[in-house]
Amino acid sequence: MQQILKSLGLSHLNEGISTGAASWQGQGEEISSFSPVDGHLIGKVNAASREDYETVIGQAQEAFKTWRLVPAPKRGEIVRQMGEQFRQYKTELGTLVSYEMGKSLQEGLGEVQEIIDICDFAVGLSRQLYGLSMHSERPSHRMYEQWHPLGIVGIISAFNFPVAVWSWNSMLAWVCGDVCVWKPSEKTPLTAIACQHIIKEVLKTNNVPEGVSGLVVGGREVGEWLSHDVRIPLVSATGSTRMGKAVGQAVGGRLGRSLLELGGNNAIIVSSQADLPLAIPAIVFGAVGTAGQRCTSTRRLIVHETIYDEVKTRLAKAYVQLRIGNPLDAHYHVGPLIDTDAVENYQSAIRAIEAQGGTFVVAPAVLSGEAFASGCYVAPCIAEVENDWDIVQHETFAPILYLIKYSTIEEAIAFQNGVPQGLSSAIFTLNLREAEAFLSQAGSDCGIANVNIGTSGAEIGGAFGGEKETGGGRESGSDAWKAYMRRQTNTINYGTTLPLAQGIKFEI
Ligand code: NAD
């Protein structure tokens, strides 16, 4: 790990590390980053003080003045070079993601691959920031719309995707001509600093001011500075619904824009006509992958009554085979939770399930012993519950899977929609009518609805996000770029008279 930290420019272990690509040193409180894998201290960083924050915002404002004038395809070329850098550092950064956050090495590497993919996407996008043209109702007039950059995009990210979410936002924002100020999760500051180091050389080689990519490490307070700051036209925030409500109110209160990517409570419907050999691995990966700490993790399984017992038995058999341990070792399927607070949340959810009368098909446990010395390892579990129980209505960020029985497809869809969140959903069925009912306007109310694949593991090409308490934001692919720009409608009169719209006459 020492070697990896060194290659990512993070070798000043325990000495405090500069919190940004900028040349200043953070002056705020000290944050220690412990690995949930083994409980070891990886490094310490000084968070941004208010003064540091002002410096970064000032640099961003200055940088915007020149960056917005760089032709979009040239900005794309710079993003392409960043993608090359991430290709070069994929193993090192993926390993650090895995060690600092606790997800499996495969998933850590997958996260860096997402950065590479969104860079490629953004390069193409840099030549496709299309506006429409319209026919004017007035003679000798031309109407069209164009898209301009907004300015500073504030990015607040969560611990569970410590680098990918930043890249979904920043790579698009950069080709759109915006500059970015990133506040990563205080639980994963080192991966964020590593990303800044990885792109720093590209900025330098291309004479791009460092203010294009600002970093402010810190906790909630720093996020609040961003949300209340009128100099930041767009705040893109990923995290819990509680956080999103606070950010949404603060940004809305100053009539800024927010792009909110919040909690999910994702369900898979397993129909009586499901292909079970396909469904079972998808369910298990969705429920236990990243130790249940994906926004798209499968939390509820809504199973048809005729196959309920069979699904239960198959899942119990699959769960017995799960190996829990060091996520850097490919032998293990399930790694740790992020910290001991998360373990407490898991335990409190277990108590709530028991208090409401739930029974466990696969029992919960907090694991102890030398291999689990960080105190962050728990056993994935499965509980039989009712959909409307209070605990089932909440997102518990841990590998707890709820089993719910249904008898008609209408009832299954009502259960699926019967929670406050609306991120990801799926149905396993080989019945065309059921699949189409699930996808119809009366079907799933989520931002993501899949057929015969699970709820997690989205590709960057689609717009990513969800409805209701998930916040309504869309990031990544499709036309999500429009959130990072302002639309301007232009009407040009190339005639010799001044006709007014709607035939209004005004003569002087
Ligand atoms: P969190 O809400 O605790 O923190 C997320 C970020 O918000 C952190 O950087 C934190 O410092 C900051 N923050 C917290 N309170 C704030 C406030 N009042 N104002 C401004 N910033 C504030 O979330 P977490 O525990 O890091 O991440 C897990 C959550 O994120 C889960 O709910 C998960 O579903 C969600 N998530 C959603 C998506 C999505 O795309 N929908 C993706 C990843 C994670």
GROMACS .gro file of C-alpha atoms in nm, residues 349-505:
model
  157
  349ALA     CA    1  -3.224  -0.204   1.176
  350ILE     CA    2  -3.203  -0.567   1.291
  351ARG     CA    3  -3.359  -0.471   1.624
  352ALA     CA    4  -3.637  -0.281   1.444
  353ILE     CA    5  -3.709  -0.581   1.218
  354GLU     CA    6  -3.735  -0.808   1.522
  355ALA     CA    7  -3.949  -0.558   1.712
  356GLN     CA    8  -4.196  -0.543   1.421
  357GLY     CA    9  -4.221  -0.922   1.409
  358GLY     CA   10  -3.986  -1.001   1.120
  359THR     CA   11  -3.815  -1.338   1.100
  360PHE     CA   12  -3.474  -1.412   0.954
  361VAL     CA   13  -3.423  -1.662   0.673
  362VAL     CA   14  -3.050  -1.592   0.692
  363ALA     CA   15  -2.939  -1.463   1.031
  364PRO     CA   16  -2.756  -1.134   1.086
  365ALA     CA   17  -2.422  -1.116   1.270
  366VAL     CA   18  -2.144  -0.874   1.348
  367LEU     CA   19  -1.821  -1.060   1.283
  368SER     CA   20  -1.531  -1.068   1.524
  369GLY     CA   21  -1.181  -1.215   1.528
  370GLU     CA   22  -0.845  -1.116   1.386
  371ALA     CA   23  -0.960  -1.105   1.022
  372PHE     CA   24  -1.238  -0.864   1.120
  373ALA     CA   25  -1.031  -0.646   1.357
  374SER     CA   26  -1.160  -0.319   1.205
  375GLY     CA   27  -1.498  -0.402   1.360
  376CYS     CA   28  -1.672  -0.317   1.030
  377TYR     CA   29  -1.766  -0.665   0.901
  378VAL     CA   30  -2.125  -0.790   0.915
  379ALA     CA   31  -2.302  -1.091   0.771
  380PRO     CA   32  -2.550  -1.031   0.487
  381CYS     CA   33  -2.895  -1.137   0.607
  382ILE     CA   34  -3.246  -1.194   0.474
  383ALA     CA   35  -3.564  -1.110   0.666
  384GLU     CA   36  -3.932  -1.185   0.598
  385VAL     CA   37  -4.129  -0.863   0.643
  386GLU     CA   38  -4.430  -0.660   0.529
  387ASN     CA   39  -4.368  -0.382   0.278
  388ASP     CA   40  -4.544  -0.114   0.483
  389TRP     CA   41  -4.340  -0.160   0.800
  390ASP     CA   42  -4.159   0.152   0.906
  391ILE     CA   43  -3.811  -0.006   0.885
  392VAL     CA   44  -3.879  -0.132   0.530
  393GLN     CA   45  -3.968   0.220   0.421
  394HIS     CA   46  -3.617   0.340   0.512
  395GLU     CA   47  -3.288   0.286   0.334
  396THR     CA   48  -3.050   0.098   0.566
  397PHE     CA   49  -2.706   0.116   0.407
  398ALA     CA   50  -2.611  -0.245   0.482
  399PRO     CA   51  -2.661  -0.595   0.333
  400ILE     CA   52  -3.012  -0.659   0.464
  401LEU     CA   53  -3.256  -0.806   0.211
  402TYR     CA   54  -3.631  -0.797   0.278
  403LEU     CA   55  -3.857  -1.074   0.144
  404ILE     CA   56  -4.214  -0.976   0.061
  405LYS     CA   57  -4.486  -1.200  -0.088
  406TYR     CA   58  -4.735  -1.092  -0.360
  407SER     CA   59  -5.022  -1.252  -0.549
  408THR     CA   60  -5.097  -1.027  -0.852
  409ILE     CA   61  -4.865  -0.820  -1.072
  410GLU     CA   62  -5.066  -0.508  -0.983
  411GLU     CA   63  -5.001  -0.575  -0.616
  412ALA     CA   64  -4.630  -0.632  -0.684
  413ILE     CA   65  -4.599  -0.301  -0.868
  414ALA     CA   66  -4.790  -0.125  -0.588
  415PHE     CA   67  -4.543  -0.269  -0.333
  416GLN     CA   68  -4.247  -0.169  -0.552
  417ASN     CA   69  -4.380   0.188  -0.570
  418GLY     CA   70  -4.499   0.195  -0.210
  419VAL     CA   71  -4.189   0.354  -0.056
  420PRO     CA   72  -4.073   0.718  -0.044
  421GLN     CA   73  -3.767   0.656  -0.263
  422GLY     CA   74  -3.761   0.600  -0.641
  423LEU     CA   75  -3.416   0.510  -0.768
  424SER     CA   76  -3.384   0.162  -0.920
  425SER     CA   77  -3.620  -0.128  -0.981
  426ALA     CA   78  -3.632  -0.455  -1.171
  427ILE     CA   79  -3.859  -0.742  -1.266
  428PHE     CA   80  -3.760  -1.098  -1.348
  429THR     CA   81  -4.018  -1.248  -1.580
  430LEU     CA   82  -4.036  -1.417  -1.918
  431ASN     CA   83  -4.393  -1.295  -1.957
  432LEU     CA   84  -4.412  -1.006  -2.203
  433ARG     CA   85  -4.731  -0.865  -2.054
  434GLU     CA   86  -4.586  -0.852  -1.704
  435ALA     CA   87  -4.263  -0.693  -1.827
  436GLU     CA   88  -4.448  -0.427  -2.025
  437ALA     CA   89  -4.688  -0.357  -1.736
  438PHE     CA   90  -4.384  -0.299  -1.515
  439LEU     CA   91  -4.233  -0.057  -1.771
  440SER     CA   92  -4.558   0.123  -1.855
  441GLN     CA   93  -4.668   0.462  -1.726
  442ALA     CA   94  -4.865   0.275  -1.459
  443GLY     CA   95  -4.563   0.061  -1.376
  444SER     CA   96  -4.243   0.131  -1.184
  445ASP     CA   97  -4.213   0.491  -1.064
  446CYS     CA   98  -3.832   0.475  -1.047
  447GLY     CA   99  -3.565   0.650  -1.252
  448ILE     CA  100  -3.428   0.308  -1.346
  449ALA     CA  101  -3.649   0.011  -1.439
  450ASN     CA  102  -3.488  -0.311  -1.564
  451VAL     CA  103  -3.614  -0.640  -1.700
  452ASN     CA  104  -3.422  -0.960  -1.627
  453ILE     CA  105  -3.123  -0.780  -1.480
  454GLY     CA  106  -3.079  -0.657  -1.123
  455THR     CA  107  -3.113  -0.310  -0.973
  456SER     CA  108  -2.743  -0.223  -0.948
  457GLY     CA  109  -2.458  -0.189  -1.195
  458ALA     CA  110  -2.574   0.090  -1.428
  459GLU     CA  111  -2.378   0.186  -1.740
  460ILE     CA  112  -2.258   0.543  -1.788
  461GLY     CA  113  -2.439   0.579  -2.123
  462GLY     CA  114  -2.782   0.613  -1.962
  463ALA     CA  115  -2.903   0.905  -1.753
  464PHE     CA  116  -2.862   0.798  -1.392
  465GLY     CA  117  -3.089   0.904  -1.105
  466GLY     CA  118  -3.427   0.862  -0.944
  467GLU     CA  119  -3.758   1.015  -0.844
  468LYS     CA  120  -3.937   1.111  -0.521
  469GLU     CA  121  -3.700   1.121  -0.223
  470THR     CA  122  -3.415   1.013  -0.451
  471GLY     CA  123  -3.414   1.376  -0.561
  472GLY     CA  124  -3.506   1.381  -0.932
  473GLY     CA  125  -3.154   1.453  -1.061
  474ARG     CA  126  -2.994   1.287  -1.363
  475GLU     CA  127  -2.622   1.249  -1.415
  476SER     CA  128  -2.390   1.074  -1.655
  477GLY     CA  129  -2.516   0.973  -2.001
  478SER     CA  130  -2.801   1.056  -2.239
  479ASP     CA  131  -2.871   1.431  -2.230
  480ALA     CA  132  -2.780   1.476  -1.862
  481TRP     CA  133  -2.525   1.737  -1.980
  482LYS     CA  134  -2.805   1.992  -2.013
  483ALA     CA  135  -2.811   2.031  -1.634
  484TYR     CA  136  -2.460   2.178  -1.653
  485MET     CA  137  -2.547   2.451  -1.904
  486ARG     CA  138  -2.784   2.740  -1.947
  487ARG     CA  139  -3.008   2.756  -2.250
  488GLN     CA  140  -3.029   3.076  -2.449
  489THR     CA  141  -3.289   3.142  -2.717
  490ASN     CA  142  -3.173   3.375  -2.993
  491THR     CA  143  -3.385   3.553  -3.251
  492ILE     CA  144  -3.211   3.735  -3.534
  493ASN     CA  145  -3.386   3.978  -3.766
  494TYR     CA  146  -3.211   3.999  -4.103
  495GLY     CA  147  -3.497   4.192  -4.271
  496THR     CA  148  -3.573   4.563  -4.312
  497THR     CA  149  -3.892   4.581  -4.103
  498LEU     CA  150  -3.972   4.514  -3.739
  499PRO     CA  151  -4.272   4.279  -3.727
  500LEU     CA  152  -4.383   4.187  -3.375
  501ALA     CA  153  -4.477   3.839  -3.261
  502GLN     CA  154  -4.847   3.746  -3.232
  503GLY     CA  155  -4.922   4.009  -3.502
  504ILE     CA  156  -4.916   4.294  -3.250
  505LYS     CA  157  -4.909   4.637  -3.413
   0.00000   0.00000   0.00000
